[in-house]
Coordinates of N, CA and C in Angstrom, one line a residue:
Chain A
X363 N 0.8 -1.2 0.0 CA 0.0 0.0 0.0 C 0.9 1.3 0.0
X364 N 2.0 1.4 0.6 CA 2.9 2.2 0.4 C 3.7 2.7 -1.1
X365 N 4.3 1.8 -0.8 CA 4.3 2.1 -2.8 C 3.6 2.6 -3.7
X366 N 2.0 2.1 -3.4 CA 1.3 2.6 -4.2 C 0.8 3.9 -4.2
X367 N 0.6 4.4 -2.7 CA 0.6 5.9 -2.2 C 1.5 6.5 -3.2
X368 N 3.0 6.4 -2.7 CA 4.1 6.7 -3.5 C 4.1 6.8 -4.8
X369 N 3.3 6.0 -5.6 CA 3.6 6.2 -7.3 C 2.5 7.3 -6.9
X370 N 1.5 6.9 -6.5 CA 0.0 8.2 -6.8 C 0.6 9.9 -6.3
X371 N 1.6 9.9 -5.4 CA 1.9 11.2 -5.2 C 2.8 11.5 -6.1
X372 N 3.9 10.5 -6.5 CA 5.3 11.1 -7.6 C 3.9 11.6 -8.7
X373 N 3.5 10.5 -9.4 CA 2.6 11.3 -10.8 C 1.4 12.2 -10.9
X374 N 0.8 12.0 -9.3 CA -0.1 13.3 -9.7 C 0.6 14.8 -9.0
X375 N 1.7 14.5 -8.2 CA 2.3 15.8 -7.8 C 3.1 16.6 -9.3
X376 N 3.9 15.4 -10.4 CA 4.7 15.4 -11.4 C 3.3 16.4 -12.3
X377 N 2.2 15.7 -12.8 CA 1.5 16.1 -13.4 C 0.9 17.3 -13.1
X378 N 0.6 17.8 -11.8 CA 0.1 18.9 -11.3 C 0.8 19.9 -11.3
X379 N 2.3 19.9 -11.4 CA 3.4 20.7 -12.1 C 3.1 21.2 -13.0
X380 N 3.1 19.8 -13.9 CA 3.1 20.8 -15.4 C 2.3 21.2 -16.3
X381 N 1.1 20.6 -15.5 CA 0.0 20.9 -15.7 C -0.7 23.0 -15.2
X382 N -0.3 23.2 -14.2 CA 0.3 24.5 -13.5 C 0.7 24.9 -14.4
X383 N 1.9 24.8 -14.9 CA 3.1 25.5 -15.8 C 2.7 26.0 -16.6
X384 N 1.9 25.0 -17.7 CA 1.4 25.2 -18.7 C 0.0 26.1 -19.0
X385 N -0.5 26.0 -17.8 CA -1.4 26.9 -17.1 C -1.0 28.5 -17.2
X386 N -0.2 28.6 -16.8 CA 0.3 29.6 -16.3 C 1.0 30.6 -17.4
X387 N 1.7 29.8 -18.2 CA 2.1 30.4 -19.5 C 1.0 30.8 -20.4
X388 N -0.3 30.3 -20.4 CA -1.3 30.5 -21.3 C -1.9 31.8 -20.6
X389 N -1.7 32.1 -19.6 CA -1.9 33.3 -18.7 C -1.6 34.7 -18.7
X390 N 0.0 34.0 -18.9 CA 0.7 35.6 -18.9 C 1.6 36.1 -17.0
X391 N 2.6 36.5 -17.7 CA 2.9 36.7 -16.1 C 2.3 37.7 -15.3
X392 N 2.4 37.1 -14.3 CA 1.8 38.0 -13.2 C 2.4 38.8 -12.3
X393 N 1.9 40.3 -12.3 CA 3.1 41.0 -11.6 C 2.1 42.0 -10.8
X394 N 1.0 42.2 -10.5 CA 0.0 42.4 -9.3 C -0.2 41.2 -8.3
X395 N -0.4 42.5 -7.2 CA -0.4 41.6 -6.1 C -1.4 42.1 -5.2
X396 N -2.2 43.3 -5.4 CA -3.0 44.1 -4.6 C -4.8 42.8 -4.5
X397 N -5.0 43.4 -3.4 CA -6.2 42.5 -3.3 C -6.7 42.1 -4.2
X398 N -7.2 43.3 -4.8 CA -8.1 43.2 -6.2 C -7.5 42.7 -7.0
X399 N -6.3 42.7 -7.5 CA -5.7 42.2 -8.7 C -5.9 40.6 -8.7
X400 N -5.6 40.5 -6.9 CA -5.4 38.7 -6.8 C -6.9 38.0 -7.3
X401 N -7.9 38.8 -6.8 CA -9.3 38.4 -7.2 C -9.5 38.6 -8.3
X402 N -8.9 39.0 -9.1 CA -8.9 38.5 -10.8 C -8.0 37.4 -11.4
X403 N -7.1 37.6 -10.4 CA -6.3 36.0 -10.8 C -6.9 35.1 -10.2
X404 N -7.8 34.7 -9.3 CA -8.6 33.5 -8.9 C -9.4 33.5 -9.7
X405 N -9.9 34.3 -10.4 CA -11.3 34.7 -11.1 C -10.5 34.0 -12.4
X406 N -9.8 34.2 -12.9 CA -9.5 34.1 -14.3 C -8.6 32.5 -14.4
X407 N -7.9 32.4 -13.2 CA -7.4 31.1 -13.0 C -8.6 29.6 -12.8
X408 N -9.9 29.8 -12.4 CA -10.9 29.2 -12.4 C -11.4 29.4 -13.4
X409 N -11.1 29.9 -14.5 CA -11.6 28.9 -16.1 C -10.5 28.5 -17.0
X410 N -9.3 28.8 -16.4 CA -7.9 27.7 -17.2 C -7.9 26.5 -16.4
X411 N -8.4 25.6 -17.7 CA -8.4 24.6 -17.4 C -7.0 23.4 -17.2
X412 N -6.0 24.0 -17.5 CA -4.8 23.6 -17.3 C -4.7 23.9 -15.6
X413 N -5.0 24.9 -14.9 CA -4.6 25.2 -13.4 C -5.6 24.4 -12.6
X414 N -7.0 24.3 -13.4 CA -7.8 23.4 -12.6 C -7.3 21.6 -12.6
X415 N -6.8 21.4 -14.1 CA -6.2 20.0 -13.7 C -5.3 20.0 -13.2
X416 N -4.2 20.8 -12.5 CA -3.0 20.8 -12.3 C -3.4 21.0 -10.4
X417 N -4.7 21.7 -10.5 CA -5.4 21.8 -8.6 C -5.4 20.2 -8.3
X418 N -6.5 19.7 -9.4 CA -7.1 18.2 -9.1 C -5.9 17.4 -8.8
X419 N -5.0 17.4 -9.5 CA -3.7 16.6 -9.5 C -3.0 16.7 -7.9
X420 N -2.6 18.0 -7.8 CA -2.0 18.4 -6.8 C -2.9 18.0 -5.7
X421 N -4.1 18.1 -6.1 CA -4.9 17.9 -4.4 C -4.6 15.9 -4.4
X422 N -4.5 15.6 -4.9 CA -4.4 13.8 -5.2 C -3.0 14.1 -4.7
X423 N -2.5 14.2 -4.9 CA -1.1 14.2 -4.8 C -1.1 14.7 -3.0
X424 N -1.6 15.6 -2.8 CA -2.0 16.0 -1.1 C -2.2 14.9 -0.2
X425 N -3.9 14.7 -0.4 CA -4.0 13.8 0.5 C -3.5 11.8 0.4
X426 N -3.2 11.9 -0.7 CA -2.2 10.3 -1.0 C -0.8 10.7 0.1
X427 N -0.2 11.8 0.4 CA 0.7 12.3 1.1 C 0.3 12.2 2.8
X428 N -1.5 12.6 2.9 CA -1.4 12.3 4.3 C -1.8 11.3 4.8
X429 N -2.5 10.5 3.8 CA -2.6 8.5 3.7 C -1.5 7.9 4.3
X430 N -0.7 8.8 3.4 CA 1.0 7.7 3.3 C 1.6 8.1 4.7
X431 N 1.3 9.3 5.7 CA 1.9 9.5 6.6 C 1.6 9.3 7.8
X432 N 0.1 9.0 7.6 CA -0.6 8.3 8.7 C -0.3 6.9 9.1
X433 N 0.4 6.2 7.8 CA 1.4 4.8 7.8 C 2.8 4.4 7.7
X434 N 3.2 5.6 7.6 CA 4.3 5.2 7.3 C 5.5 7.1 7.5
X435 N 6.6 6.3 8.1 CA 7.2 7.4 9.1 C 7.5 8.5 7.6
X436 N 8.2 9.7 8.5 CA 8.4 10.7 7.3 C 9.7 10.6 6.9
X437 N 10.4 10.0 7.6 CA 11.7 9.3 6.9 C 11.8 8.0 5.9
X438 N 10.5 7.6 5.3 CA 10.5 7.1 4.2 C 9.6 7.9 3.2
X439 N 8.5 8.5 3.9 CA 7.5 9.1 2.9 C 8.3 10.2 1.8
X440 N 9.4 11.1 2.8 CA 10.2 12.2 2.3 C 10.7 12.0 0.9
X441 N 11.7 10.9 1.3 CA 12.5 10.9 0.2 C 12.0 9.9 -0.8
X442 N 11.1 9.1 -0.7 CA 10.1 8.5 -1.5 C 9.3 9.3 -3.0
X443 N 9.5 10.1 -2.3 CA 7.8 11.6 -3.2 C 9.5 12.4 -3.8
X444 N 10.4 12.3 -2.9 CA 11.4 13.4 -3.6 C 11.6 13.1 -5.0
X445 N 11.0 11.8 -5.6 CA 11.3 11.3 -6.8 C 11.0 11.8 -8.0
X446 N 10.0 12.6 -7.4 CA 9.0 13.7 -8.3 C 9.7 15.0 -9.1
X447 N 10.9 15.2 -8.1 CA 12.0 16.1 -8.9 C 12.6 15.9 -9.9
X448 N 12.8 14.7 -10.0 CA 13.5 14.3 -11.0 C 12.7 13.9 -12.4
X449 N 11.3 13.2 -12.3 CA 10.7 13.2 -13.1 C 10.1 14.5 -14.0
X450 N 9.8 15.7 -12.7 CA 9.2 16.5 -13.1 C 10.4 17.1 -14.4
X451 N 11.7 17.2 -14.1 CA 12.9 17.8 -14.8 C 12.7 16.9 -16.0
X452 N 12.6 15.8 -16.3 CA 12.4 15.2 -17.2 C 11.2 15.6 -18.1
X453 N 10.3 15.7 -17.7 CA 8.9 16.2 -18.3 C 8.9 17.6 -18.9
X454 N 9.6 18.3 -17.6 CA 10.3 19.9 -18.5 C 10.7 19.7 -19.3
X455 N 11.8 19.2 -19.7 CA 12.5 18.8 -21.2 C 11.9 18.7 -22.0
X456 N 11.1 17.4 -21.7 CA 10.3 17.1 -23.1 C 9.2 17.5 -23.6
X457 N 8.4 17.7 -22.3 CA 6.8 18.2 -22.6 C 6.9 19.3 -22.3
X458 N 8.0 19.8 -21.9 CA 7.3 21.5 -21.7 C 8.5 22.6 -22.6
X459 N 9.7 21.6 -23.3 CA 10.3 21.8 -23.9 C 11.4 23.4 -23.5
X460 N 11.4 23.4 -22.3 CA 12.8 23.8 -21.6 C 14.2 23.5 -21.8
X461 N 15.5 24.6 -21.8 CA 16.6 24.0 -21.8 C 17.0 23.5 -20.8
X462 N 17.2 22.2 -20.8 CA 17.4 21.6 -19.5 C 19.0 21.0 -19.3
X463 N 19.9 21.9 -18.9 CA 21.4 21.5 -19.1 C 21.9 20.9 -18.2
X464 N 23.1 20.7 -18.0 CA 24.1 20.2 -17.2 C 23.8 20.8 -16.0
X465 N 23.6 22.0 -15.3 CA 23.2 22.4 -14.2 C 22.2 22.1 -13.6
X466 N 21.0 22.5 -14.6 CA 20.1 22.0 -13.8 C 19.8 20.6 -13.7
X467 N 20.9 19.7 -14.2 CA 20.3 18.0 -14.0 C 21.2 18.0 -12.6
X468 N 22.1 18.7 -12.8 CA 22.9 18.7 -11.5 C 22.4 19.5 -10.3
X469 N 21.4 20.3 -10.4 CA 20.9 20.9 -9.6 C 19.7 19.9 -8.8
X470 N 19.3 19.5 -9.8 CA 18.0 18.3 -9.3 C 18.6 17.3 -8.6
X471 N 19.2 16.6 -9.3 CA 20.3 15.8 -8.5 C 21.0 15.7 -6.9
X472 N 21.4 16.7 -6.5 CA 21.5 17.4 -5.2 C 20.8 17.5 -4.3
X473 N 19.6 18.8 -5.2 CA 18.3 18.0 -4.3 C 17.9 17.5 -3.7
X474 N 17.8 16.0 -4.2 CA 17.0 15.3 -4.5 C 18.3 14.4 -3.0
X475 N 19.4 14.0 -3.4 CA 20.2 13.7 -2.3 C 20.2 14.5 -1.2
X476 N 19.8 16.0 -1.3 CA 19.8 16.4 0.0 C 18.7 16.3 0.9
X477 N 17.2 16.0 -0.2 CA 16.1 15.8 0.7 C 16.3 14.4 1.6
X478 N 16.9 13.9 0.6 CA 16.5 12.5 1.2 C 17.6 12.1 2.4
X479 N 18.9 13.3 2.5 CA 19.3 13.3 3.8 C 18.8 13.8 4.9
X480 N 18.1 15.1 4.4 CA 17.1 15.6 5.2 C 16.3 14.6 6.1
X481 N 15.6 13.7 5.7 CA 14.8 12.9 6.0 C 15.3 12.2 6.6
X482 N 16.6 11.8 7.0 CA 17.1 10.1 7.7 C 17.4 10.4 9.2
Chain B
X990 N -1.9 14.8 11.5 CA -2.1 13.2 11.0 C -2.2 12.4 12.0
X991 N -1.0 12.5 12.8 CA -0.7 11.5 14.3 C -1.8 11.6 15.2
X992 N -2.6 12.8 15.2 CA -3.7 13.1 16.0 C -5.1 12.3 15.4
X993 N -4.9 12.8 14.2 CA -6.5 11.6 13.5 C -5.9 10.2 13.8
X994 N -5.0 9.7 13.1 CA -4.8 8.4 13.2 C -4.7 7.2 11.9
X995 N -4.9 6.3 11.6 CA -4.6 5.9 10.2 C -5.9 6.0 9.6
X996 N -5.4 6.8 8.3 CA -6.6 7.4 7.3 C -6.5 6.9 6.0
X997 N -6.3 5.4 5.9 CA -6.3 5.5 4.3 C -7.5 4.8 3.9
X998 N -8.1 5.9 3.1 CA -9.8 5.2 2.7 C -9.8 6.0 1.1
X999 N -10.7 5.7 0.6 CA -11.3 5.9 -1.0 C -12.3 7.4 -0.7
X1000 N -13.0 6.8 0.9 CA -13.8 8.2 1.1 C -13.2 9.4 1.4
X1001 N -14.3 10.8 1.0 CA -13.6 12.1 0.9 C -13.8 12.0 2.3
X1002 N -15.1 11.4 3.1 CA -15.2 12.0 4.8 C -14.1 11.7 5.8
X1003 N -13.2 10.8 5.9 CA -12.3 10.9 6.9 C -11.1 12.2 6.3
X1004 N -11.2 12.6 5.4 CA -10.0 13.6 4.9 C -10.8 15.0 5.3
X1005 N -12.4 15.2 5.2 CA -13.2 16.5 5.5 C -13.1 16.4 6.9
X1006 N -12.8 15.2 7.6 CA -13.2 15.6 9.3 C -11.6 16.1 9.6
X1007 N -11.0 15.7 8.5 CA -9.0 15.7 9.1 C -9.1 17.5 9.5
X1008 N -9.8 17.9 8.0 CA -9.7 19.7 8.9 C -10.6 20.1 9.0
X1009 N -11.4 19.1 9.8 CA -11.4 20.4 11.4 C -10.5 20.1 12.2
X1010 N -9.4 19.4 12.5 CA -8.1 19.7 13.1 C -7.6 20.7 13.1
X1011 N -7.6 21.7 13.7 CA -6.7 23.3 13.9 C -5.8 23.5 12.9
X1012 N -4.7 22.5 13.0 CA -3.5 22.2 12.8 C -3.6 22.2 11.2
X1013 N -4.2 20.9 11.2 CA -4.9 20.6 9.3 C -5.5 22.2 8.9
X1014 N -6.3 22.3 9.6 CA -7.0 23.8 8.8 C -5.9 24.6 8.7
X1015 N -4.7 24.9 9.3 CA -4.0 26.3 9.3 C -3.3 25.8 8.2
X1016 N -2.4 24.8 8.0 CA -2.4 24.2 7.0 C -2.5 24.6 6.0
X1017 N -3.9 24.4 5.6 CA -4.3 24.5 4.2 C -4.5 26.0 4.0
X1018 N -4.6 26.8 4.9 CA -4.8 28.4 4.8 C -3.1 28.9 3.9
X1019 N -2.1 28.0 4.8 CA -0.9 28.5 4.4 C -0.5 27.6 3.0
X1020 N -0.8 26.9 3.1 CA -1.0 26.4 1.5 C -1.6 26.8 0.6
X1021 N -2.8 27.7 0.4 CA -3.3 28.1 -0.4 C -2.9 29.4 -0.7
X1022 N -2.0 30.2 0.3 CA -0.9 31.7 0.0 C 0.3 30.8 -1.0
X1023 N 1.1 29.5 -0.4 CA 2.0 29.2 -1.2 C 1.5 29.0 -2.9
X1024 N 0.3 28.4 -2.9 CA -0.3 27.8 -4.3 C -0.1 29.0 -5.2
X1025 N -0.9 30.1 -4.8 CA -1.0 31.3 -5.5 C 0.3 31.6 -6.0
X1026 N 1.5 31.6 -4.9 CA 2.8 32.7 -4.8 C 3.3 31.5 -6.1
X1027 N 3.3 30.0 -6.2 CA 3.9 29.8 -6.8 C 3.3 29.5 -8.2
X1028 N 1.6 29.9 -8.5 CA 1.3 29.7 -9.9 C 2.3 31.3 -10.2
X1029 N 2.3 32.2 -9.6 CA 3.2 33.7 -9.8 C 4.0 33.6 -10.2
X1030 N 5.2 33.0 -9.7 CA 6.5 32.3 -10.1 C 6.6 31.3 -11.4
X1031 N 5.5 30.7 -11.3 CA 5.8 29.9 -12.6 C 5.3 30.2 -14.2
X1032 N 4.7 32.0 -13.7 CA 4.2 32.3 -15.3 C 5.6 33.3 -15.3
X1033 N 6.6 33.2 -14.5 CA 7.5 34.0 -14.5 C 9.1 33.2 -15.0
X1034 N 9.2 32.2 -15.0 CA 10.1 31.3 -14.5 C 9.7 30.0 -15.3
X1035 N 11.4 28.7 -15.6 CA 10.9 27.5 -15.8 C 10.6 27.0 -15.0
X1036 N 10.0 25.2 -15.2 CA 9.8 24.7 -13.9 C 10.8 24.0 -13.8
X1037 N 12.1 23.6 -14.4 CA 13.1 23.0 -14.3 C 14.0 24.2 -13.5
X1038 N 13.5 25.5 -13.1 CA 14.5 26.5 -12.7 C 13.6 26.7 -11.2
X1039 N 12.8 26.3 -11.1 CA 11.4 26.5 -10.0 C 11.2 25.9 -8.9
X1040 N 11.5 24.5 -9.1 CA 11.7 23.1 -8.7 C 13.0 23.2 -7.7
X1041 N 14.1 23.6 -8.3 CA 15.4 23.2 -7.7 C 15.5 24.4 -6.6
X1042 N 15.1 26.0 -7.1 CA 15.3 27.1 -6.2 C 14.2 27.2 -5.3
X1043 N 13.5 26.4 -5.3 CA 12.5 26.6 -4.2 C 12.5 25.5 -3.0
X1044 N 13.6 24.8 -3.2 CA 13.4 23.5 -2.6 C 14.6 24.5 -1.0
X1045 N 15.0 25.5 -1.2 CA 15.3 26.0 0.0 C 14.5 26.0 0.7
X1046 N 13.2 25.6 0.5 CA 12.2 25.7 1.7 C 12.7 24.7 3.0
X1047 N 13.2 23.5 2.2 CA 13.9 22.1 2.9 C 14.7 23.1 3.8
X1048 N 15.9 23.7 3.3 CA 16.8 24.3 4.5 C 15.9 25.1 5.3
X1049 N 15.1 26.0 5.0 CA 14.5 26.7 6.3 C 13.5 25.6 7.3
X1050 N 13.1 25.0 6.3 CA 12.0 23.9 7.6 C 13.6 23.5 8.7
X1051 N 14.5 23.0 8.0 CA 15.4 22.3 9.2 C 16.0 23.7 10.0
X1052 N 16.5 24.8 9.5 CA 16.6 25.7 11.0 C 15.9 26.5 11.3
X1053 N 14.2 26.3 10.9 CA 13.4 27.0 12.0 C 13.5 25.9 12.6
X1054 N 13.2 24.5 12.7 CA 12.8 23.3 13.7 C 14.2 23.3 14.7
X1055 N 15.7 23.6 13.7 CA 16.8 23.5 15.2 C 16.7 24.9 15.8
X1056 N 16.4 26.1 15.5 CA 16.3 27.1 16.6 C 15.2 27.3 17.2
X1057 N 13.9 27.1 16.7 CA 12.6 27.4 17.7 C 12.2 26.3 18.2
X1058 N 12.5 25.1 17.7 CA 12.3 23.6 18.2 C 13.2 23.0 19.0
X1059 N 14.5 23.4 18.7 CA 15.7 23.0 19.7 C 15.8 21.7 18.7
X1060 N 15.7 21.1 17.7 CA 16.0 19.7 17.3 C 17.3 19.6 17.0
X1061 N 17.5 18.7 17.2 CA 19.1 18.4 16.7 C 19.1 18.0 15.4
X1062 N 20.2 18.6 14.8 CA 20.6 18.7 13.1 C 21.5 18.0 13.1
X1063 N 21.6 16.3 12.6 CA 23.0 15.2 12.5 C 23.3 15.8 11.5
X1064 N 24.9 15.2 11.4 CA 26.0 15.2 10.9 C 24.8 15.3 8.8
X1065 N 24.5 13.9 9.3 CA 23.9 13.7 7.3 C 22.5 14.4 7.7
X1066 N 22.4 15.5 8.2 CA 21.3 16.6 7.7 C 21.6 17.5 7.8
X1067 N 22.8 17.9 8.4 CA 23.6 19.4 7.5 C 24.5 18.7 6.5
X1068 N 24.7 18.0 5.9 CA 25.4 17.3 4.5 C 24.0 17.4 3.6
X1069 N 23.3 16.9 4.0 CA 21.7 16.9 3.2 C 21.5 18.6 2.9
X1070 N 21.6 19.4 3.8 CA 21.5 20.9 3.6 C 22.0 21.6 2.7
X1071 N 23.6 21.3 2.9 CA 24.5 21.8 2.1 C 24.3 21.1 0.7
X1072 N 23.7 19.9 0.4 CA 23.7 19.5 -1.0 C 22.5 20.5 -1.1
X1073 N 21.7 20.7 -0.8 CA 20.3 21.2 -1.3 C 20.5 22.8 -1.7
X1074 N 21.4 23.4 -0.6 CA 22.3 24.7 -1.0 C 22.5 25.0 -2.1
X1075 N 23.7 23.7 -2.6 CA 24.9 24.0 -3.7 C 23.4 23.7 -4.6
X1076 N 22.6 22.7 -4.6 CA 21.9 23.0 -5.9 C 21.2 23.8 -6.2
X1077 N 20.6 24.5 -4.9 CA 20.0 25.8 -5.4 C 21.0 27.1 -6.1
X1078 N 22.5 26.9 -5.5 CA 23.1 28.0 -6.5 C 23.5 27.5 -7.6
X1079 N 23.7 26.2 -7.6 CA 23.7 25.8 -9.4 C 22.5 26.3 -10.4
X1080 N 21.7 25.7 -9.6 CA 20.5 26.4 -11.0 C 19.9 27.6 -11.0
X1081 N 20.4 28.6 -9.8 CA 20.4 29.6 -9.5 C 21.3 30.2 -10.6
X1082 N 22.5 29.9 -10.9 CA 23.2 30.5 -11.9 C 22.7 30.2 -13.7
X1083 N 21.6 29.3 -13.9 CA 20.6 29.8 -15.2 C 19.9 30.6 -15.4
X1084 N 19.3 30.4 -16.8 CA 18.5 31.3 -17.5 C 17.5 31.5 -16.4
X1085 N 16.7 31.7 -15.8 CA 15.4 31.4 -15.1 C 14.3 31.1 -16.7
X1086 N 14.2 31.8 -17.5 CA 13.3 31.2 -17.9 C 13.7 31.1 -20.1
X1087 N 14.0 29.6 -20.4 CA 14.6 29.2 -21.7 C 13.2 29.2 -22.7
X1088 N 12.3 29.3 -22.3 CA 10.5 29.4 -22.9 C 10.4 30.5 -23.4
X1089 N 9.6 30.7 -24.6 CA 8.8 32.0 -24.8 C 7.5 31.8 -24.3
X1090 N 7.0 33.3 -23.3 CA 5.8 33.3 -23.1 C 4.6 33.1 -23.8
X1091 N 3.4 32.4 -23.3 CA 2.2 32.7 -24.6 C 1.1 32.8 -24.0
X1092 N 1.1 34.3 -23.4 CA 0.3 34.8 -22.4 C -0.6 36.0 -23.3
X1093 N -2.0 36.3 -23.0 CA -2.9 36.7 -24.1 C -2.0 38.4 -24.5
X1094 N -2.3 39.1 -25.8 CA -1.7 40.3 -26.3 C -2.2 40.8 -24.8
X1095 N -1.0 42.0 -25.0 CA -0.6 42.8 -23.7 C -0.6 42.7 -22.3
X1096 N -0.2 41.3 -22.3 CA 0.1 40.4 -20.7 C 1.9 41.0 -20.9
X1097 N 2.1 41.2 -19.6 CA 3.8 42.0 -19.5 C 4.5 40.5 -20.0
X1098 N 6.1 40.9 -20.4 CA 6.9 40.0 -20.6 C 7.6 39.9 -19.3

């Protein structure tokens, strides 16, 4: 049952990335931050349907995280889900078509070793 | 979590009662400031550049918990720190963002 937590959080947290991302780009950046501004970015973010599936995902991705922690300590859950970094870098590359160089694999990389020292 | 107890079910109701837990509710208050701050970030930024620099959150959870918590920080979790560090200034030293935007006519660049 662990594992399986574990895959459902790496792909729907991976997918709710880039699903986000892609969201977000179809958006435009955002550079208000005044009340009102934000109430048109909820407003306007609730009919891109990329941020809504990238909510749905991320919320799966949530409570599969407090399933998994209600059974299982956080020095395995941690570095378990940390796996999602690495995939998600992958998915940048291909599906979201980012330069993805030598730093940043090196940067994910570290990461990804430092969460999971974090955790022990 | 430790306070509900083991929660793994298919139903939404053991997850709706989790917040009314205080704890759970504040939670998701502060989660839904981070959601926002980071869909911001990511119409600004890659997510291969987003991913790595934001994971400094890992260092501040470990020294707010060793100064306001008193926890002790072993040897391989300030090694786990400092990896998490150096990779934030590795990908800290890219492009932030290798994409062109495709945000509607007269959304800022």
């Amino acid at each position: 049952m662990r594992w399986v937590l574990v895959g459902v959080i790496v792909l729907c947290n991976s997918a709710g990335d880039i699903l986000n991302t892609m969201g977000m780009r179809r958006h435009g950046e955002v550079h208000e931050f005044h009340p009102g501004a934000l109430g048109r970015l909820v407003a306007t973010l609730s009919r891109n349907l990329f941020v809504i599936g990238g909510i749905v995902a991320n919320a799966l991705s949530f409570f599969a995280l407090l399933a998994l922690l209600s059974i299982a300590s956080l020095s395995f859950s941690i570095p378990a889900t940390a796996m999602s970094f690495l995939l998600e870098t992958a998915l940048a590359k291909y599906l979201l078509k980012e330069h993805v160089g030598w730093k940043r694999w090196a940067g994910a990389l570290l990461v990804v070793g430092g969460v999971v020292l974090l955790a022990l | 979590m430790r306070d509900i107890g083991r929660t793994v079910s298919f139903s939404p109701w053991p997850y709706l009662e989790a917040l009314a837990n205080p704890w759970i509710a504040g939670g998701v208050v502060l989660l839904a400031v981070w959601f926002l701050s980071q869909l911001s970030l990511l119409s600004w930024v890659d997510l291969s550049y987003f991913l790595p620099v934001t994971s400094v959150s890992y260092v501040l959870t470990a020294m707010l918990g060793k100064f306001f918590l008193d926890e002790r920080v072993s040897f391989l979790r300030w090694t786990g720190i400092g990896l998490i560090t150096l990779g934030v200034v590795v990908v800290g030293r890219t492009t932030p963002r290798t994409t062109s935007s495709h945000g509607p006519p007269g959304a800022r660049k």
